[in-house]
Short mmCIF file of C-alpha atoms and ligand atoms in Angstrom, two decimals:
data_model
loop_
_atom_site.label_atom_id
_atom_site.label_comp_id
_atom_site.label_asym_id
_atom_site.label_seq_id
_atom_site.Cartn_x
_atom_site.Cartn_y
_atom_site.Cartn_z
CA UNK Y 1 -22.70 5.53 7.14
CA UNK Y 2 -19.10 4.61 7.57
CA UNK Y 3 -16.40 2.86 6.11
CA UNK Y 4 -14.81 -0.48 7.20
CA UNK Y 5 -10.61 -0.03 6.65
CA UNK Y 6 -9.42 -3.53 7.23
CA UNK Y 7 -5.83 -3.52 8.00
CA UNK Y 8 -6.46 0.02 9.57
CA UNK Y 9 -3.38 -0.26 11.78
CA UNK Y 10 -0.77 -1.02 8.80
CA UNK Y 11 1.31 1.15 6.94
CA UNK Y 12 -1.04 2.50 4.61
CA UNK Y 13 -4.60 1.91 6.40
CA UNK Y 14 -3.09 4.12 9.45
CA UNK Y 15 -2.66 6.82 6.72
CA UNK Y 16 -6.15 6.37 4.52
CA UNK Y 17 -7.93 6.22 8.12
CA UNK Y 18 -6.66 9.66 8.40
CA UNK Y 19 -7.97 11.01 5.49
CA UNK Y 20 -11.14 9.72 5.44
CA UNK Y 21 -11.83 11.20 8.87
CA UNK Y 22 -10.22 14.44 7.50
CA UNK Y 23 -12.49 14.23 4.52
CA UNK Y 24 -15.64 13.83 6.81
CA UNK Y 25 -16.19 10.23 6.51
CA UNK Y 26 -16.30 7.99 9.76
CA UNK Y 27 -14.49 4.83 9.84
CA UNK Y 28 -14.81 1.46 11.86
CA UNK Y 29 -11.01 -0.07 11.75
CA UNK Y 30 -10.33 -3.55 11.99
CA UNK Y 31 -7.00 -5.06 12.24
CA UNK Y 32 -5.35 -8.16 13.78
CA UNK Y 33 -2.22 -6.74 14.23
CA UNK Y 34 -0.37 -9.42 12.32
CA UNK Y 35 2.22 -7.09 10.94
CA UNK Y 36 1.11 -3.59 12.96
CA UNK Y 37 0.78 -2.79 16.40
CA UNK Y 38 -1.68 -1.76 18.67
CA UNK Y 39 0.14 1.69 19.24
CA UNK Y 40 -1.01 3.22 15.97
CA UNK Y 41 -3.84 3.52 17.43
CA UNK Y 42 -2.63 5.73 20.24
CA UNK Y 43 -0.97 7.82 17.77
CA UNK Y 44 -4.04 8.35 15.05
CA UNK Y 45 -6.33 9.61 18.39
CA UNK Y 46 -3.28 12.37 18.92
CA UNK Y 47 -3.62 13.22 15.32
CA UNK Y 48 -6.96 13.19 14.81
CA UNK Y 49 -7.96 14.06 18.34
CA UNK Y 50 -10.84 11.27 17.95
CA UNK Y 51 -11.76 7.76 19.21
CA UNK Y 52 -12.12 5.55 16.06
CA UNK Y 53 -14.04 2.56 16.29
CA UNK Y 54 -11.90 -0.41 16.45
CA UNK Y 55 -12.40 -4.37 16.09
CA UNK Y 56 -9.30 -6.76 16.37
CA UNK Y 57 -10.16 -8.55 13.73
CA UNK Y 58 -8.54 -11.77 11.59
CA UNK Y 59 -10.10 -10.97 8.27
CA UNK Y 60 -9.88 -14.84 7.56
CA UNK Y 61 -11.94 -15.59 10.72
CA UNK Y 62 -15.75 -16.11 8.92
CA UNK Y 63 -17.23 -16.06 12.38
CA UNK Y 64 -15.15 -12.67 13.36
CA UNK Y 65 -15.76 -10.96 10.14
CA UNK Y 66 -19.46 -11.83 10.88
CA UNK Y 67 -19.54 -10.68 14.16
CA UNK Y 68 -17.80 -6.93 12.55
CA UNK Y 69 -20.57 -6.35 10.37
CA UNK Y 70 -23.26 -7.49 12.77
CA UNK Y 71 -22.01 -5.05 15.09
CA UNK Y 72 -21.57 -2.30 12.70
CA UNK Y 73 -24.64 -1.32 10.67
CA UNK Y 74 -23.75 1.44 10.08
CA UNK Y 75 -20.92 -0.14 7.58
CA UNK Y 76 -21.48 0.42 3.79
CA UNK Y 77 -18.15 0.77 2.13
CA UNK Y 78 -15.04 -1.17 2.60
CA UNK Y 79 -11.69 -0.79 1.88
CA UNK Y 80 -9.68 -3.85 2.46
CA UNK Y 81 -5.93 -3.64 3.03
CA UNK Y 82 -5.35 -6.45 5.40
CA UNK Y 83 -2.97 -9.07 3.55
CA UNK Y 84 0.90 -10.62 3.29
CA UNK Y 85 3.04 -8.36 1.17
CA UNK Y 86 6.27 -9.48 1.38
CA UNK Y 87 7.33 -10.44 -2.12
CA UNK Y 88 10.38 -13.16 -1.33
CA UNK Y 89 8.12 -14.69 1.88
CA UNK Y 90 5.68 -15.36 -1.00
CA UNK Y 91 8.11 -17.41 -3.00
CA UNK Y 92 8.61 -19.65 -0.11
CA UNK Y 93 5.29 -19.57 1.22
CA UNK Y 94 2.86 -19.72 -1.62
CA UNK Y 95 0.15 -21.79 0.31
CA UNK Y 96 0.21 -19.06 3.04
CA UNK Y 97 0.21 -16.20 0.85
CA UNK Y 98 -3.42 -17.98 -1.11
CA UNK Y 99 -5.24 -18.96 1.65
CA UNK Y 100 -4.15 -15.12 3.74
CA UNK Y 101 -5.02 -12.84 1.18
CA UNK Y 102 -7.81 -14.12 -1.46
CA UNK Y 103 -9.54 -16.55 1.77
CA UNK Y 104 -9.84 -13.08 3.55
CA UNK Y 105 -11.11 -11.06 0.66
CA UNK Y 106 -13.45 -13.95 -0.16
CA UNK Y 107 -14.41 -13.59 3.51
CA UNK Y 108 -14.90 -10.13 3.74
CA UNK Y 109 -17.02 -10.22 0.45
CA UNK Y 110 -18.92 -12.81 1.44
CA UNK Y 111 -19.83 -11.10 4.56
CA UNK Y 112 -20.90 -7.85 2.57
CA UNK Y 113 -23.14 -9.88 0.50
CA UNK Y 114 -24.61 -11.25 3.46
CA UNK Y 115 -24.60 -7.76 4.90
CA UNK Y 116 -25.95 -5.99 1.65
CA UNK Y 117 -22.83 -3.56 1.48
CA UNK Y 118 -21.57 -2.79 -2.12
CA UNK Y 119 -18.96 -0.65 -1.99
CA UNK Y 120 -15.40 -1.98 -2.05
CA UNK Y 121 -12.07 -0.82 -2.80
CA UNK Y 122 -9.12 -3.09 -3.53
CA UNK Y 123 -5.56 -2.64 -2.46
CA UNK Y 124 -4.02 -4.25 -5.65
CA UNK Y 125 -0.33 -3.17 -6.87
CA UNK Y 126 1.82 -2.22 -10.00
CA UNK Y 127 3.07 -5.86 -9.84
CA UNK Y 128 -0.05 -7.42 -11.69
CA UNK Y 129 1.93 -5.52 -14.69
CA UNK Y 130 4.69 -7.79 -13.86
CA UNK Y 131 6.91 -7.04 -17.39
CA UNK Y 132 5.20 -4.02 -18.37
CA UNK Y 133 3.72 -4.14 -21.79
CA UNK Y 134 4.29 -0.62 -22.01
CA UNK Y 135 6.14 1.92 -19.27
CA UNK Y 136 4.60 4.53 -18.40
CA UNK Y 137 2.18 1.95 -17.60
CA UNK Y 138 -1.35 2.74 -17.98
CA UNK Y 139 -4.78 0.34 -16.90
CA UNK Y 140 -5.25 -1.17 -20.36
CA UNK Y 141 -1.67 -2.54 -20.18
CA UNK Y 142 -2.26 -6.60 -19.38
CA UNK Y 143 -2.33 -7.04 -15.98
CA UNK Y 144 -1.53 -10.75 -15.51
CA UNK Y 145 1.94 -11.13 -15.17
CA UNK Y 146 2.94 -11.65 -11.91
CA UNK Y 147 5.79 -13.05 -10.91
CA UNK Y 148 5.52 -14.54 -7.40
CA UNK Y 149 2.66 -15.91 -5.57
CA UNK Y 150 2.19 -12.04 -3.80
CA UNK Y 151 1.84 -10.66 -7.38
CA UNK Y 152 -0.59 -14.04 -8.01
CA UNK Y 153 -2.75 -12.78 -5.27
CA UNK Y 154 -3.40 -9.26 -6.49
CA UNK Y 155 -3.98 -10.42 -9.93
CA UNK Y 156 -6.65 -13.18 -9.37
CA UNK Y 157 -8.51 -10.90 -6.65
CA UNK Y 158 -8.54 -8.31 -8.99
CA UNK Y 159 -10.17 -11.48 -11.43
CA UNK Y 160 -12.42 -12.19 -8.96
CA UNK Y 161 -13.96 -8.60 -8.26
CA UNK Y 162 -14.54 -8.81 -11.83
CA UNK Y 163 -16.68 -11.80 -12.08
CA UNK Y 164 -18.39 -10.16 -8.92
CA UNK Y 165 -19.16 -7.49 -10.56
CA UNK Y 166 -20.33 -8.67 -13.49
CA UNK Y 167 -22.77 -11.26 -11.19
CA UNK Y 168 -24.09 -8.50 -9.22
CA UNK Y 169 -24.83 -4.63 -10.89
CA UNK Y 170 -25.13 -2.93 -7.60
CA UNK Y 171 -21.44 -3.99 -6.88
CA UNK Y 172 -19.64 -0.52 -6.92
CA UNK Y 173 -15.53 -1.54 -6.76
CA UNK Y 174 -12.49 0.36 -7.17
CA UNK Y 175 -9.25 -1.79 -7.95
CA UNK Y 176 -6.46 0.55 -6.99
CA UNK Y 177 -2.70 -0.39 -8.23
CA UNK Y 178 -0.41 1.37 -6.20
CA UNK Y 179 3.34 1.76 -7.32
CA UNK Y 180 5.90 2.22 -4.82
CA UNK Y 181 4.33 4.02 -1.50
CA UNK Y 182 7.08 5.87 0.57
CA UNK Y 183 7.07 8.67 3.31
CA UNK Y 184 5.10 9.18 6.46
CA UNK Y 185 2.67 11.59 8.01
CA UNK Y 186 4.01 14.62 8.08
CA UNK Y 187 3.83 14.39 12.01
CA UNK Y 188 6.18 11.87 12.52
CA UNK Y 189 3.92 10.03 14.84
CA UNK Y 190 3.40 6.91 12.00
CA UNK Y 191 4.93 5.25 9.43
CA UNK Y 192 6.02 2.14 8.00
CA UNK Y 193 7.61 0.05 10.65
CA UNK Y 194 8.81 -3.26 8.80
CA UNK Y 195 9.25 -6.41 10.98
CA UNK Y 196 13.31 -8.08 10.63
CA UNK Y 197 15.26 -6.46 7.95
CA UNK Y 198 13.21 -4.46 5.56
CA UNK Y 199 12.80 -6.03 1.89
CA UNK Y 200 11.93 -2.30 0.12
CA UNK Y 201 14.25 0.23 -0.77
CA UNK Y 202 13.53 2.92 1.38
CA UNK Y 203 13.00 1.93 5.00
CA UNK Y 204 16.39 0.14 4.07
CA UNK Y 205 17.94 3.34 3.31
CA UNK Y 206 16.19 4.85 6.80
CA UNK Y 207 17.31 2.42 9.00
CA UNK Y 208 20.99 2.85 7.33
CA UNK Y 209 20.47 6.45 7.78
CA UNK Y 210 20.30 6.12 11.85
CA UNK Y 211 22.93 3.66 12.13
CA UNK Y 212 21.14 0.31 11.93
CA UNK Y 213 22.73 -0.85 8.77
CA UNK Y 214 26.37 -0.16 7.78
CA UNK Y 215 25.34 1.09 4.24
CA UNK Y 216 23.04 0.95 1.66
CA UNK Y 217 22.18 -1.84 -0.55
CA UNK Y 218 22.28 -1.51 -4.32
CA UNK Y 219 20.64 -4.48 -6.39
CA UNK Y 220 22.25 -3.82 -9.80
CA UNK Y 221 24.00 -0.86 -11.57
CA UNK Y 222 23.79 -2.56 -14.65
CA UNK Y 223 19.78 -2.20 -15.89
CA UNK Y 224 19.15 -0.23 -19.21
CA UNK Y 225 18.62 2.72 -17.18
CA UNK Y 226 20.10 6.21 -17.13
CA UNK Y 227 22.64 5.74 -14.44
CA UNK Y 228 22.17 1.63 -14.65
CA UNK Y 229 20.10 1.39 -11.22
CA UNK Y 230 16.28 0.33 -11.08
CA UNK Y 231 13.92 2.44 -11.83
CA UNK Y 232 10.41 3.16 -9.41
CA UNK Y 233 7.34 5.30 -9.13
CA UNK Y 234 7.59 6.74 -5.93
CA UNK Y 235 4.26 7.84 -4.03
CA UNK Y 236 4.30 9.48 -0.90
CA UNK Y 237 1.72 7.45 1.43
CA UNK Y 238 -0.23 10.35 2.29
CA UNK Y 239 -1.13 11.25 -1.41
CA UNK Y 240 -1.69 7.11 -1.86
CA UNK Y 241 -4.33 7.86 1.13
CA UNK Y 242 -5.91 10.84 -0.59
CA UNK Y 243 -6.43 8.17 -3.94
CA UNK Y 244 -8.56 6.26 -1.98
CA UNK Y 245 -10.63 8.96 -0.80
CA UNK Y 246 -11.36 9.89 -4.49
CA UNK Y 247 -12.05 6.43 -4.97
CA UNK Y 248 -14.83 6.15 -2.63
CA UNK Y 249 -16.45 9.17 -3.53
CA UNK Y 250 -16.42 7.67 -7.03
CA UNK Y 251 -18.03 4.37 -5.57
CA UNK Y 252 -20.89 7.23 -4.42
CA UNK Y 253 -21.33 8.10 -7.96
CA UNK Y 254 -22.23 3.63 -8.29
CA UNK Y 255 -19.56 3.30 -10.92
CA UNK Y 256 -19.62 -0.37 -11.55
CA UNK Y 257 -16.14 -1.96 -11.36
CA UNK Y 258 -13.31 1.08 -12.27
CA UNK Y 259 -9.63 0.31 -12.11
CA UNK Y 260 -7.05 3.06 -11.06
CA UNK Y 261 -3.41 3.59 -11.20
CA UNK Y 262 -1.36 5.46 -7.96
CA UNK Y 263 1.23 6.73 -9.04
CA UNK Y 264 2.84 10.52 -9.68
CA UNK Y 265 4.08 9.84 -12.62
CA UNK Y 266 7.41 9.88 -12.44
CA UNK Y 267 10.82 7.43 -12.58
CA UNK Y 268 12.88 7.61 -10.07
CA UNK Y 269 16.39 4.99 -9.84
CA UNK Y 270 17.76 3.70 -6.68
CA UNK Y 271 20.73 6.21 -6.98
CA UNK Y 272 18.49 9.27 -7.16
CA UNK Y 273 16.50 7.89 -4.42
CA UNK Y 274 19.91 7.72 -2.10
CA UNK Y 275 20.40 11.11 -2.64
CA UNK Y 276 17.57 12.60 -2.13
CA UNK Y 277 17.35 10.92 1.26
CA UNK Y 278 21.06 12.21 1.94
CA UNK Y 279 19.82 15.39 1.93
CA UNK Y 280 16.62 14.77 3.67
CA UNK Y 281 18.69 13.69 6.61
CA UNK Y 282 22.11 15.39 6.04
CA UNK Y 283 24.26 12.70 6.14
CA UNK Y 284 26.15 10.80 3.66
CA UNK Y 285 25.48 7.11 2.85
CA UNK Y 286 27.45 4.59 1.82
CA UNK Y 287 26.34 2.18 -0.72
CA UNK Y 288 27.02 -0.91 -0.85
CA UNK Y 289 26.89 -2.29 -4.84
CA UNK Y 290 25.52 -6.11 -4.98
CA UNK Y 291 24.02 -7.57 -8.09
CA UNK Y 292 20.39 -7.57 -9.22
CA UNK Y 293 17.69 -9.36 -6.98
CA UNK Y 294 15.96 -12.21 -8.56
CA UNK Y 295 12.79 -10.96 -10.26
CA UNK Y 296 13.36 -7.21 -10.14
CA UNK Y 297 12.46 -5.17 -13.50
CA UNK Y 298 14.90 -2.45 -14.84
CA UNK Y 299 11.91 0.64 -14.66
CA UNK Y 300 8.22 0.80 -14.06
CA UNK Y 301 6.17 3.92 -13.75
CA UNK Y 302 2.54 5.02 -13.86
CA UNK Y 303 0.55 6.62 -16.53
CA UNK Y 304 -1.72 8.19 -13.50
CA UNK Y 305 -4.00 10.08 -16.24
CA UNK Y 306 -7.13 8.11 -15.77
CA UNK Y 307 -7.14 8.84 -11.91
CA UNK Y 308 -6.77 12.45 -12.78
CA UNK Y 309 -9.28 12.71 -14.71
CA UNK Y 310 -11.74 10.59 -13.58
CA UNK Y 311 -11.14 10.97 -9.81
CA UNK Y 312 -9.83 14.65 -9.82
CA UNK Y 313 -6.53 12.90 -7.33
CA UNK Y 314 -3.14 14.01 -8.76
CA UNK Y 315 0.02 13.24 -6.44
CA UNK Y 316 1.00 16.57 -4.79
CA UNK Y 317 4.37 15.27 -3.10
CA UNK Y 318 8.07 15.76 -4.09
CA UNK Y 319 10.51 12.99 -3.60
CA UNK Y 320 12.08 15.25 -1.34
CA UNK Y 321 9.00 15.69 0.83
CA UNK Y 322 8.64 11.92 0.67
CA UNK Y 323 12.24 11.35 2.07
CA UNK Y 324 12.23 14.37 4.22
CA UNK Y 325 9.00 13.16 6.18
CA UNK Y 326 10.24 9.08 6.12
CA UNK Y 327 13.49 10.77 8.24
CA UNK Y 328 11.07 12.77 10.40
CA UNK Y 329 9.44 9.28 11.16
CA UNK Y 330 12.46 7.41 11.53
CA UNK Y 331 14.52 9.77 13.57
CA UNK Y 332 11.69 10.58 16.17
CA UNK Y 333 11.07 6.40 16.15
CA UNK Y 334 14.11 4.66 15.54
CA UNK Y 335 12.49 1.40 16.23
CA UNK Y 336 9.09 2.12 15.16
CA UNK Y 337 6.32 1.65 17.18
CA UNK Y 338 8.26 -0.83 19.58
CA UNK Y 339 9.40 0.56 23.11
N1 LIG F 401 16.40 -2.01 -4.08
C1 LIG F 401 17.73 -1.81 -3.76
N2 LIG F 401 18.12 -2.08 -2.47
C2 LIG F 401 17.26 -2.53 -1.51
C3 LIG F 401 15.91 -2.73 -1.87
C4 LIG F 401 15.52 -2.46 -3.15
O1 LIG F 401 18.55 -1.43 -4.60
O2 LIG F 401 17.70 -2.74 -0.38
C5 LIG F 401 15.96 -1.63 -5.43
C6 LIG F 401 15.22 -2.72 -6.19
O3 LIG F 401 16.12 -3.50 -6.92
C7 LIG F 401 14.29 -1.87 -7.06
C8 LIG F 401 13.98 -0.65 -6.20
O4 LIG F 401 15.03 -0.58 -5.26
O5 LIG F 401 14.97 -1.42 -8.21
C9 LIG F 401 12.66 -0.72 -5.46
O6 LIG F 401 12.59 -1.94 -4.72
P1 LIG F 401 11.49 -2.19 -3.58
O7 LIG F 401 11.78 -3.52 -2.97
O8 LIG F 401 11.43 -1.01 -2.66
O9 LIG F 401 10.13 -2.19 -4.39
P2 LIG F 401 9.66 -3.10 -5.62
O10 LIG F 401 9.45 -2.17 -6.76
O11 LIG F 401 10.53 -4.25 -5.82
O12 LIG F 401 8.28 -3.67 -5.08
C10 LIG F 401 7.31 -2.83 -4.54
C11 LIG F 401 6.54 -3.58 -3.46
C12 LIG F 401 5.70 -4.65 -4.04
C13 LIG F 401 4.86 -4.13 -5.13
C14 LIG F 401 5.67 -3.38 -6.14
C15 LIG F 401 4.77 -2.72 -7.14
O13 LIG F 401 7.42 -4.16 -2.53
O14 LIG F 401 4.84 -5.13 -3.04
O15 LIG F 401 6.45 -2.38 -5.52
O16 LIG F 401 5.47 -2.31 -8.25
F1 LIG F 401 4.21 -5.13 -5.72
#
């Protein structure tokens, strides 16, 4: 038995692979290395001192996805991670964004049908909240309000997992929102190595940190928050990999269709966020104050009680730890995995 992490080379599949081998589960990655590179997979046999079954794979490919699961019988869970997340690319991009992320769900899901595999867990995100209905947000608050085609994607996968579910009982699926992941394996050996200059907050404030940026940006000081900056739930990636451990040992207990929030919990605002990774790397950064970016919301956090108690997974990471292991990363691989 083993578990199919597509989009095991990425940012967070690197770190879930991890876990599950850690947990005592074997895995069979796939990746295509779209946005990742084929050293992560040098660096997860140092950490994990094992081989892990790989297949470059284009998770859009029917014939390749075919040829996966023919090849690997032994497959009977999947978690899928492989997709396009860059919010603003969506915007201008919407066709690419469609046919990349729900055509390779639809193809991975078609091929477990085909396969008879029934266990899946979904990569979806905070942002199928869009305007939270209510903050801390919890999994009854409505989850259709996206707002870009990225957002779009999450939400109707998420739509069509349901119908799945309801078509077929034996279907055991865990949607899992995450909020914002952050940090890296404690190691420093991966992390999140953004292509061109990074959209997110914090491998902005990392690459600022060793030079690559003269300072920080700041979109808006002027939100309804406590010191007027935006507001985020930040997960360290390693906890976010634990969540979907608990989530397929749920999927054991054939759940049906559950839905999950990732998130510790807590608020914090850009400002707070600067700081903490001042201290994480002992150096003062300067910020540079612009106005908001088009479509940001002033706060979002999770209510992360349901995945407490019904998968036992609470977030055990500070901020601090989150921002002192993103330096470790960053320092030790100033251009991420690239020579
Ligand atoms: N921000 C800055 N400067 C930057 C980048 C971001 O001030 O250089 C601010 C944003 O305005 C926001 C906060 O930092 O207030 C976090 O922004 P990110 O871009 O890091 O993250 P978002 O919350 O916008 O989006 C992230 C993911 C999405 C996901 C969403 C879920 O990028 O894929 O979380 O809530 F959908």
């Amino acid at each position: 038995m083993a578990i199919l992490v597509t989009g095991g080379a990425g940012y967070i599949g690197s770190h879930t692979t991890i876990e599950l081998l850690n947990a005592g589960y074997d895995v069979v990655m796939a990746d295509n290395f779209y946005n990742s590179s084929p050293e992560v997979l040098n660096r997860l046999k140092i950490i994990t001192g094992r081989e892990i079954p790989f297949v470059k794979c284009d998770v859009c490919d029917e014939q390749q996805v075919e040829n996966l699961f023919a090849s690997h019988p032994e497959i009977d869970a999947v978690i899928h991670f492989a997709a396009y997340k860059a919010v603003g690319e969506s915007v201008e991009k919407p066709l690419d964004y469609y046919q990349n992320n729900i055509g390779g769900a639809l193809c991975v899901l078609q091929a477990m049908k085909r396969h008879g595999v029934k266990n899946f867990v979904f990569s979806s995100s905070a942002t199928v909240y869009g305007e939270p209905e209510r903050i801390p947000s919890d999994e009854s608050c409505a989850a259709n309000g996206a707002t870009n085609p990225y957002g779009w994607t999450k939400v109707m996968q998420e739509q069509i997992l349901t119908d799945l579910c309801k078509s077929d009982p034996e279907m055991n699926v865990a949607i899992l929102r995450y909020f914002n992941p952050i940090g890296a394996h404690p190691s420093g050996l991966i992390g999140e190595d953004p292509n061109g200059v990074p959209n997110n907050l914090l491998p902005y404030v990392a690459q600022a940190a060793i030079g690559k940026h003269p300072s920080v940006r700041v979109y808006g000081t002027d939100y309804p928050t406590p010191d007027g900056t935006g507001v985020r739930d930040y997960i360290h990636v390693v906890d976010l990999a634990r969540g979907h451990v608990a989530a397929v040992k749920k999927l054991a207990e054939k759940c049906g269709l559950v839905v999950y929030n990732l998130g510790t919990g807590v608020g914090y605002s850009v400002f707070q966020v600067i700081e903490a990774f001042e201290k994480a790397c002992g150096k003062k950064l300067e910020r540079n104050i612009l106005p908001r970016r088009a479509g940001d919301i002033a706060e979002n956090y999770a209510n992360p009680t349901k995945a407490r108690e019904e998968l036992g997974w609470v977030a055990q990471y500070t901020i601090e730890d989150m921002c002192a292991h993103a330096w470790n990363w960053q320092s030790k691989n100033p251009n991420g995995y690239k020579e």
